[in-house]
């Protein structure tokens, strides 16, 4: 992970496609299932309008990364993706080597669109594989088999130089040994990047109801730790160490767009329920748009954008966000940037105590980072440093 790139200028554009074919019982993303066909042309017009409105507020940027997230962006027609990319290029400069990622679900229908996405300008896909076991995939409410998922990974590999896929671990009934075997199989298919998420029981999901009823066994702290350690050891041995708490890459394979968030850089959030951070006239604005897709459309069509929140962050909020996001990264943070944001440096005695406990460390380049034993208790480490 190249420390020297941490301060390179970056501007990301996130676009949210809020529809899925079905709702997975563990997921609390802003995703909706619709019976009727989606009017993609109408959405393209609304995306283009919101891009224009955002560019009017934040002009003269060079876009270094674009990310179509969801929901399920691979339900969009390639022409829809192309039209949205054209709208971005009409309003901002786009770097020649810009990263353009699209999240895809691994059904065979969607994989057949990959060439179309590439022709439209996408140069990276991220596939939601989740598990390599058909019984587990059914429990997770997925609409694809393990075979289909691996086939989709194969198509991604043949079409794109850069691809990634997601797996969820620490699932009900899974042991760290099961996971080790599954992860080794997955690594045989991996390119330069893998996202490995520990199952989170999100409030108000069917999984939360099952957990509350005692029908879903969640690993205790020691087992969760064993899952985490297994993940780190196996990935590092395969040359894909963690560069972020849940993300692994070969050197150079890191997702540039997600690094924009973790490095607390600037990004526009476009589409229903998208968040942005825009630096306007010396102030950092935290923006969020209307979440409900049809209400977002109506709002954009009447007012020109879907923004419902636009808060100027205080120094303290900016510094806390910088710490919270940056300490997720293996490269850590530049303490001088924290001091500049906050108006005072981090507390040296707290750093010394956390260092003593082996939870944080200072790199040779003077960056503060969370050490391996600190990652499973990251929230507590951040809370301590921010106090
Ligand atoms: C926005 S989802 C989109 C990907 C795509 N729609 C799909 O499901 O294939 C991004 C990723 O978040 C992860 N995820 C979603 N809910 C999760 C949860 N409750 N616990 C852990 N990981 C989760 C999944 O791995 C998923 O692929
Ligand atoms: S995990 Fe993906 S496919 Fe499933 S509901 Fe969430 S966004 Fe949709």
PDB file of C-alpha atoms and ligand atoms in Angstrom, residues 20 24 26-29 70-72 103-106 127-130 142 166-168 197-202, ligand 1:
ATOM      1  CA  UNK A  20     -32.844  -5.562  -6.605  1.00  0.00           C
ATOM      2  CA  UNK A  24     -31.739 -10.629   0.907  1.00  0.00           C
ATOM      3  CA  UNK A  26     -29.479  -9.874   6.033  1.00  0.00           C
ATOM      4  CA  UNK A  27     -29.271  -6.687   3.958  1.00  0.00           C
ATOM      5  CA  UNK A  28     -30.199  -3.173   5.074  1.00  0.00           C
ATOM      6  CA  UNK A  29     -28.861  -1.286   2.075  1.00  0.00           C
ATOM      7  CA  UNK A  70     -26.611  -0.569  -4.969  1.00  0.00           C
ATOM      8  CA  UNK A  71     -28.926  -2.244  -4.798  1.00  0.00           C
ATOM      9  CA  UNK A  72     -28.015  -4.094  -7.947  1.00  0.00           C
ATOM     10  CA  UNK A 103     -21.376  -3.727  -8.497  1.00  0.00           C
ATOM     11  CA  UNK A 104     -22.886  -6.832 -10.026  1.00  0.00           C
ATOM     12  CA  UNK A 105     -24.922  -9.753  -8.801  1.00  0.00           C
ATOM     13  CA  UNK A 106     -23.639 -13.036 -10.190  1.00  0.00           C
ATOM     14  CA  UNK A 127     -19.436  -9.233  -7.663  1.00  0.00           C
ATOM     15  CA  UNK A 128     -21.548 -10.274  -4.672  1.00  0.00           C
ATOM     16  CA  UNK A 129     -20.621 -13.953  -4.460  1.00  0.00           C
ATOM     17  CA  UNK A 130     -21.286 -14.176  -0.652  1.00  0.00           C
ATOM     18  CA  UNK A 142     -29.502 -15.422  -2.970  1.00  0.00           C
ATOM     19  CA  UNK A 166     -17.499 -10.204  -1.900  1.00  0.00           C
ATOM     20  CA  UNK A 167     -17.892 -13.043   0.574  1.00  0.00           C
ATOM     21  CA  UNK A 168     -19.718 -13.023   3.905  1.00  0.00           C
ATOM     22  CA  UNK A 197     -17.322  -9.123   5.399  1.00  0.00           C
ATOM     23  CA  UNK A 198     -18.118 -10.625   8.748  1.00  0.00           C
ATOM     24  CA  UNK A 199     -21.908 -11.145   8.869  1.00  0.00           C
ATOM     25  CA  UNK A 200     -23.525  -8.217  10.642  1.00  0.00           C
ATOM     26  CA  UNK A 201     -27.021  -8.609  12.053  1.00  0.00           C
ATOM     27  CA  UNK A 202     -28.602  -5.355  10.929  1.00  0.00           C
TER      28      UNK A 202
HETATM   29  C1  LIG B   1     -24.414  -3.144  -1.543  1.00  0.00           C
HETATM   30  S1  LIG B   1     -24.147  -4.833  -1.371  1.00  0.00           S
HETATM   31  C2  LIG B   1     -24.288  -4.999  -3.094  1.00  0.00           C
HETATM   32  C3  LIG B   1     -23.857  -6.107  -3.887  1.00  0.00           C
HETATM   33  C4  LIG B   1     -24.874  -6.780  -4.738  1.00  0.00           C
HETATM   34  N1  LIG B   1     -26.176  -6.220  -4.663  1.00  0.00           N
HETATM   35  C5  LIG B   1     -24.978  -8.207  -4.286  1.00  0.00           C
HETATM   36  O1  LIG B   1     -25.654  -8.439  -3.299  1.00  0.00           O
HETATM   37  O2  LIG B   1     -24.394  -9.065  -4.950  1.00  0.00           O
HETATM   38  C6  LIG B   1     -22.431  -4.935  -0.976  1.00  0.00           C
HETATM   39  C7  LIG B   1     -21.985  -6.090  -0.141  1.00  0.00           C
HETATM   40  O3  LIG B   1     -22.262  -5.875   1.221  1.00  0.00           O
HETATM   41  C8  LIG B   1     -22.216  -7.117   1.886  1.00  0.00           C
HETATM   42  N2  LIG B   1     -23.273  -7.144   2.903  1.00  0.00           N
HETATM   43  C9  LIG B   1     -24.530  -6.691   2.786  1.00  0.00           C
HETATM   44  N3  LIG B   1     -25.189  -6.863   3.962  1.00  0.00           N
HETATM   45  C10 LIG B   1     -24.318  -7.452   4.835  1.00  0.00           C
HETATM   46  C11 LIG B   1     -24.404  -7.884   6.197  1.00  0.00           C
HETATM   47  N4  LIG B   1     -25.521  -7.766   6.886  1.00  0.00           N
HETATM   48  N5  LIG B   1     -23.299  -8.428   6.768  1.00  0.00           N
HETATM   49  C12 LIG B   1     -22.166  -8.539   6.063  1.00  0.00           C
HETATM   50  N6  LIG B   1     -22.031  -8.160   4.787  1.00  0.00           N
HETATM   51  C13 LIG B   1     -23.091  -7.620   4.172  1.00  0.00           C
HETATM   52  C14 LIG B   1     -22.403  -8.194   0.832  1.00  0.00           C
HETATM   53  O4  LIG B   1     -21.237  -8.959   0.730  1.00  0.00           O
HETATM   54  C15 LIG B   1     -22.653  -7.401  -0.427  1.00  0.00           C
HETATM   55  O5  LIG B   1     -22.113  -8.019  -1.551  1.00  0.00           O
END
